[in-house]
Short mmCIF file of C-alpha atoms in Angstrom, two decimals:
data_model
loop_
_atom_site.label_atom_id
_atom_site.label_comp_id
_atom_site.label_asym_id
_atom_site.label_seq_id
_atom_site.Cartn_x
_atom_site.Cartn_y
_atom_site.Cartn_z
CA MET A 1 97.83 132.66 103.14
CA ARG A 2 96.33 135.87 102.81
CA GLN A 3 94.89 136.21 106.14
CA ALA A 4 94.87 140.14 106.10
CA ARG A 5 92.53 141.67 103.45
CA SER A 6 92.00 145.16 102.65
CA ARG A 7 87.89 145.99 103.79
CA ARG A 8 86.07 145.88 100.26
CA ARG A 9 82.81 145.81 99.05
CA ARG A 10 80.95 144.50 95.95
CA VAL A 11 78.58 146.80 94.35
CA GLY A 12 77.56 145.33 91.01
CA TRP A 13 77.18 141.26 89.53
CA VAL A 14 75.81 139.73 87.12
CA ALA A 15 74.45 136.09 87.14
CA GLY A 16 76.93 133.50 86.37
CA LEU A 17 80.18 135.52 86.48
CA PHE A 18 79.88 138.33 88.95
CA LEU A 19 81.42 141.71 88.30
CA ALA A 20 82.49 144.29 91.02
CA ILE A 21 83.84 147.41 92.01
CA LEU A 22 85.90 147.51 95.19
CA ALA A 23 86.84 150.20 97.17
CA THR A 24 89.61 150.05 99.63
CA VAL A 25 89.21 151.93 102.94
CA GLY A 26 92.23 152.46 104.77
CA THR A 27 95.27 150.09 104.79
CA SER A 28 95.11 146.19 105.36
CA LEU A 29 92.90 144.88 107.90
CA THR A 30 92.56 141.52 109.65
CA GLY A 31 89.34 140.27 109.41
CA ALA A 32 86.74 143.23 109.96
CA VAL A 33 88.66 144.65 112.80
CA ALA A 34 91.45 147.37 112.55
CA ALA A 35 93.36 149.54 114.48
CA ALA A 36 92.45 153.03 115.15
CA ARG A 37 93.95 155.28 112.37
CA PRO A 38 93.22 159.17 112.03
CA ALA A 39 90.05 159.85 109.74
CA PRO A 40 91.36 160.22 106.08
CA ALA A 41 91.05 163.02 103.73
CA ALA A 42 88.67 161.28 101.44
CA THR A 43 87.92 157.47 100.82
CA ALA A 44 85.57 155.53 98.40
CA SER A 45 82.63 153.91 100.68
CA ALA A 46 82.88 150.23 101.33
CA MET A 47 79.45 149.85 102.75
CA ASP A 48 77.34 151.19 99.58
CA THR A 49 75.79 148.50 97.39
CA VAL A 50 74.46 148.90 94.26
CA ALA A 51 73.31 145.02 92.64
CA ALA A 52 72.89 145.01 88.85
CA MET A 53 71.65 141.58 87.97
CA GLN A 54 71.96 140.57 84.49
CA PRO A 55 70.53 136.80 82.41
CA SER A 56 73.89 136.31 81.47
CA TRP A 57 77.58 137.19 81.00
CA ASN A 58 78.48 138.69 77.60
CA LEU A 59 80.04 142.02 76.80
CA ASP A 60 76.90 143.37 75.59
CA ASN A 61 75.15 143.50 79.03
CA THR A 62 77.62 144.91 81.34
CA LEU A 63 75.77 147.58 83.33
CA ASP A 64 77.55 151.11 84.80
CA GLN A 65 78.69 150.42 88.44
CA SER A 66 78.58 153.16 90.95
CA LEU A 67 80.29 154.05 94.21
CA THR A 68 79.63 156.68 97.12
CA LEU A 69 82.36 158.78 97.84
CA ASN A 70 83.21 160.23 101.37
CA LEU A 71 84.79 163.52 100.21
CA ASN A 72 85.32 164.65 104.32
CA ALA A 73 85.70 168.57 102.68
CA THR A 74 88.02 167.39 99.95
CA SER A 75 86.65 167.14 96.05
CA PHE A 76 87.37 164.75 93.64
CA ARG A 77 89.81 165.41 91.23
CA ARG A 78 90.71 162.29 88.59
CA LEU A 79 90.54 158.64 88.25
CA TRP A 80 93.90 157.01 87.33
CA GLN A 81 95.18 153.52 86.04
CA GLY A 82 98.76 153.48 86.79
CA GLY A 83 100.05 156.32 84.61
CA THR A 84 97.10 156.59 82.44
CA LYS A 85 94.51 159.02 83.27
CA LEU A 86 90.66 157.58 82.61
CA ALA A 87 88.72 159.84 80.76
CA GLN A 88 85.76 161.81 82.83
CA GLY A 89 82.46 161.50 80.70
CA VAL A 90 83.88 158.53 78.87
CA ASP A 91 85.22 155.88 80.98
CA TYR A 92 83.66 157.59 84.42
CA THR A 93 81.30 160.18 85.59
CA VAL A 94 81.28 161.94 88.80
CA SER A 95 77.77 163.70 90.31
CA ARG A 96 77.73 165.15 93.80
CA ASP A 97 79.25 162.28 95.75
CA ARG A 98 78.82 159.44 93.20
CA LEU A 99 81.50 157.65 91.10
CA THR A 100 80.09 155.85 88.18
CA LEU A 101 82.49 153.58 86.25
CA THR A 102 80.85 152.92 82.77
CA ALA A 103 80.07 149.77 81.35
CA ALA A 104 82.56 150.21 78.50
CA ALA A 105 85.35 151.14 80.74
CA LEU A 106 84.48 147.81 83.16
CA THR A 107 84.63 145.64 79.82
CA ARG A 108 87.74 147.12 79.01
CA LEU A 109 89.36 147.05 82.62
CA THR A 110 88.30 143.43 83.15
CA GLY A 111 89.93 141.90 79.86
CA ASP A 112 89.59 138.09 79.83
CA ARG A 113 87.55 138.20 83.26
CA ALA A 114 89.92 136.21 85.07
CA TYR A 115 88.62 135.38 88.66
CA GLY A 116 90.53 137.93 90.69
CA VAL A 117 91.33 141.38 90.62
CA ASN A 118 91.51 142.39 86.94
CA ALA A 119 92.50 146.52 87.40
CA THR A 120 93.49 148.61 89.91
CA LEU A 121 92.34 152.06 89.94
CA GLU A 122 93.50 155.22 91.64
CA ALA A 123 90.69 158.18 92.89
CA ARG A 124 92.61 161.49 93.58
CA PHE A 125 91.36 164.07 95.53
CA SER A 126 91.91 167.83 96.26
CA SER A 127 93.80 166.60 99.38
CA GLY A 128 94.78 163.50 101.39
CA VAL A 129 96.32 160.35 99.78
CA PRO A 130 94.93 158.49 96.87
CA TRP A 131 92.28 155.64 97.27
CA GLN A 132 92.77 152.42 95.34
CA ILE A 133 89.67 150.75 93.41
CA ASP A 134 90.09 147.33 92.69
CA VAL A 135 87.88 146.14 89.87
CA THR A 136 87.38 142.48 90.54
CA THR A 137 85.24 139.10 88.83
CA TYR A 138 84.22 136.84 91.12
CA ASP A 139 81.51 134.05 91.34
CA ALA A 140 79.84 132.37 94.26
CA PRO A 141 82.52 130.40 96.52
CA VAL A 142 81.94 126.65 97.00
CA PHE A 143 82.97 124.05 100.02
CA ALA A 144 83.24 120.72 100.21
CA GLY A 145 83.00 118.18 102.85
CA ALA A 146 86.23 116.88 104.60
CA THR A 147 87.04 115.23 108.02
CA GLY A 148 89.83 116.11 110.24
CA THR A 149 90.90 116.51 113.98
CA THR A 150 90.52 119.37 116.25
CA GLY A 151 94.20 119.79 115.87
CA SER A 152 94.17 119.64 111.99
CA PHE A 153 90.93 120.43 110.02
CA ALA A 154 90.73 122.27 106.42
CA ALA A 155 87.56 122.28 104.31
CA PRO A 156 88.63 122.52 100.58
CA ALA A 157 87.12 125.61 99.53
CA GLN A 158 86.78 127.54 95.81
CA PHE A 159 86.79 131.14 96.64
CA LEU A 160 86.88 131.95 92.95
CA GLY A 161 87.79 135.30 93.20
CA ASP A 162 85.77 136.25 96.49
CA SER A 163 87.13 137.30 99.77
CA LEU A 164 86.13 135.86 103.33
CA ALA A 165 84.83 138.80 105.89
CA THR A 166 83.86 136.72 108.87
CA MET A 167 81.98 133.69 110.05
CA GLU A 168 78.97 133.03 112.38
CA ALA A 169 78.80 129.29 114.00
CA THR A 170 75.73 128.58 115.87
CA TYR A 171 73.78 125.32 117.58
CA ALA A 172 70.62 124.47 116.09
CA ASP A 173 68.54 125.99 119.02
CA GLY A 174 69.90 129.08 118.07
CA THR A 175 72.66 129.36 120.83
CA ASN A 176 76.36 130.79 120.13
CA ALA A 177 78.91 127.97 119.35
CA GLY A 178 82.66 128.62 119.81
CA PRO A 179 84.99 130.13 122.71
CA ALA A 180 83.07 132.99 123.01
CA ASP A 181 79.26 132.15 124.46
CA TRP A 182 77.94 136.05 124.15
CA THR A 183 78.55 136.31 120.34
CA ALA A 184 78.13 134.18 117.19
CA TYR A 185 80.78 135.88 115.19
CA GLN A 186 84.21 134.16 115.52
CA GLN A 187 87.83 135.41 115.24
CA PHE A 188 89.23 136.13 112.28
CA GLY A 189 92.67 134.50 111.93
CA THR A 190 92.03 132.80 115.59
CA ALA A 191 89.10 130.43 114.87
CA PHE A 192 89.09 130.28 110.92
CA ALA A 193 91.45 131.48 108.49
CA PRO A 194 91.24 131.18 104.55
CA ASP A 195 94.21 129.73 102.57
CA TYR A 196 93.08 131.54 99.40
CA ASP A 197 96.30 130.06 96.93
CA GLY A 198 95.99 126.64 98.71
CA GLY A 199 92.29 126.41 98.33
CA THR A 200 91.01 125.74 101.58
CA LEU A 201 89.31 127.28 104.86
CA ARG A 202 91.26 126.14 108.16
CA LEU A 203 89.37 125.49 111.39
CA THR A 204 91.70 125.91 114.68
CA ALA A 205 91.70 123.99 117.38
CA ASP A 206 91.05 127.20 119.74
CA PHE A 207 87.74 127.18 117.68
CA LEU A 208 86.83 123.11 117.40
CA ASN A 209 87.92 122.15 121.12
CA PRO A 210 85.29 124.01 122.79
CA LEU A 211 82.38 122.69 120.64
CA LYS A 212 79.86 120.61 122.32
CA ASP A 213 80.79 116.93 121.53
CA GLY A 214 78.34 114.95 118.77
CA VAL A 215 76.39 118.48 118.49
CA PRO A 216 76.25 119.81 114.82
CA VAL A 217 77.18 123.51 114.55
CA ALA A 218 76.38 125.86 111.64
CA LEU A 219 78.52 127.74 110.14
CA THR A 220 78.09 130.89 108.23
CA PHE A 221 80.77 132.07 105.70
CA HIS A 222 80.01 135.51 104.47
CA PHE A 223 81.94 137.13 101.97
CA TRP A 224 82.77 140.64 100.92
CA SER A 225 80.36 140.16 98.01
CA GLY A 226 77.61 139.92 100.12
CA ALA A 227 77.74 135.89 99.27
CA THR A 228 77.08 133.68 102.40
CA VAL A 229 78.45 130.10 102.26
CA THR A 230 76.42 127.43 104.98
CA TYR A 231 78.59 124.79 106.23
CA GLN A 232 78.52 121.93 109.30
CA VAL A 233 80.92 120.92 111.28
CA THR A 234 80.30 118.12 114.08
CA ARG A 235 83.41 117.31 116.88
CA SER A 236 83.24 113.87 117.99
CA GLY A 237 85.95 113.56 120.37
CA ASP A 238 89.04 114.74 118.42
CA THR A 239 87.51 113.75 114.97
CA VAL A 240 85.73 116.70 112.96
CA THR A 241 83.25 116.10 110.21
CA GLY A 242 82.45 118.95 107.98
CA THR A 243 79.75 118.80 105.54
CA ALA A 244 78.96 121.58 102.55
CA VAL A 245 75.22 122.80 103.34
CA SER A 246 74.94 125.45 100.38
#
C-alpha cells in the first residue's frame, strides 16, 4: 500500500487522458503533513498550475507544459533523465523562474502513456541537491459503491494514475463529520487510506465509529491533479454503506 506520497501538483492535462508534470517537494510526505525541514536550495513549485485542455488526445496536440522554479538564490543549470542530459532549447526552455518542457519532449517521455509515472527528470541547480520532476499520465479517478462494517470498509477505486491528497467529510447541513468537529479535513492514514495496488479506498474505524447513526455523510476526495470525487457513506449501527456520487 502506498500511503506515503511525495507532495506533487499536476500542471497540465488533455481531455480523456491527462498529461502532467509533477514536481516533488522535499522527501516523502504522509498526506499533506510533513515534518519541519531546513529550506532547500531550490525546488520546483508544487503549487503552480497551468491547465492546457485539448479536445482529444493524440500525438499532435500535446502542448508545452511549465513549472515555476523557487530558486532560493541559486541558478538553474541543467535538466537530466537518468544519465542523459536533455537539450535546452529543444527539450525544454528556461525563462527567469519558468521551466517549460516542450510538446516534443513530453511526447517522447510519455511513451505509450500508461497510467502512472512515465518518466522521472532531475533538475540541477548551482547549489543544493537536485530535484525530481515526474512526468505522469493519469485520468479521472472512479469510485464504486460498497457495503461493509465500521471495522472493515473499503470502497472499490480506480485511481488511474492519480494520487489522493486529502479527504473532507460533511453532513448535509454543512457541519463537519468525523472524529474532530472543528475541521472537515480528515487525517491521512488515520481516517482513510488508499490502496493503489489493490484498487480500494479504506475508511477506518476511527473515522466511521463517530459518525451519526443513519445520517449520510458526503466525502470529497481531493487528488493532486486537482480532480475531486464525491462519495457518500451512511453508518447504520455497525453496517456501513457507500455510494458513488460523482
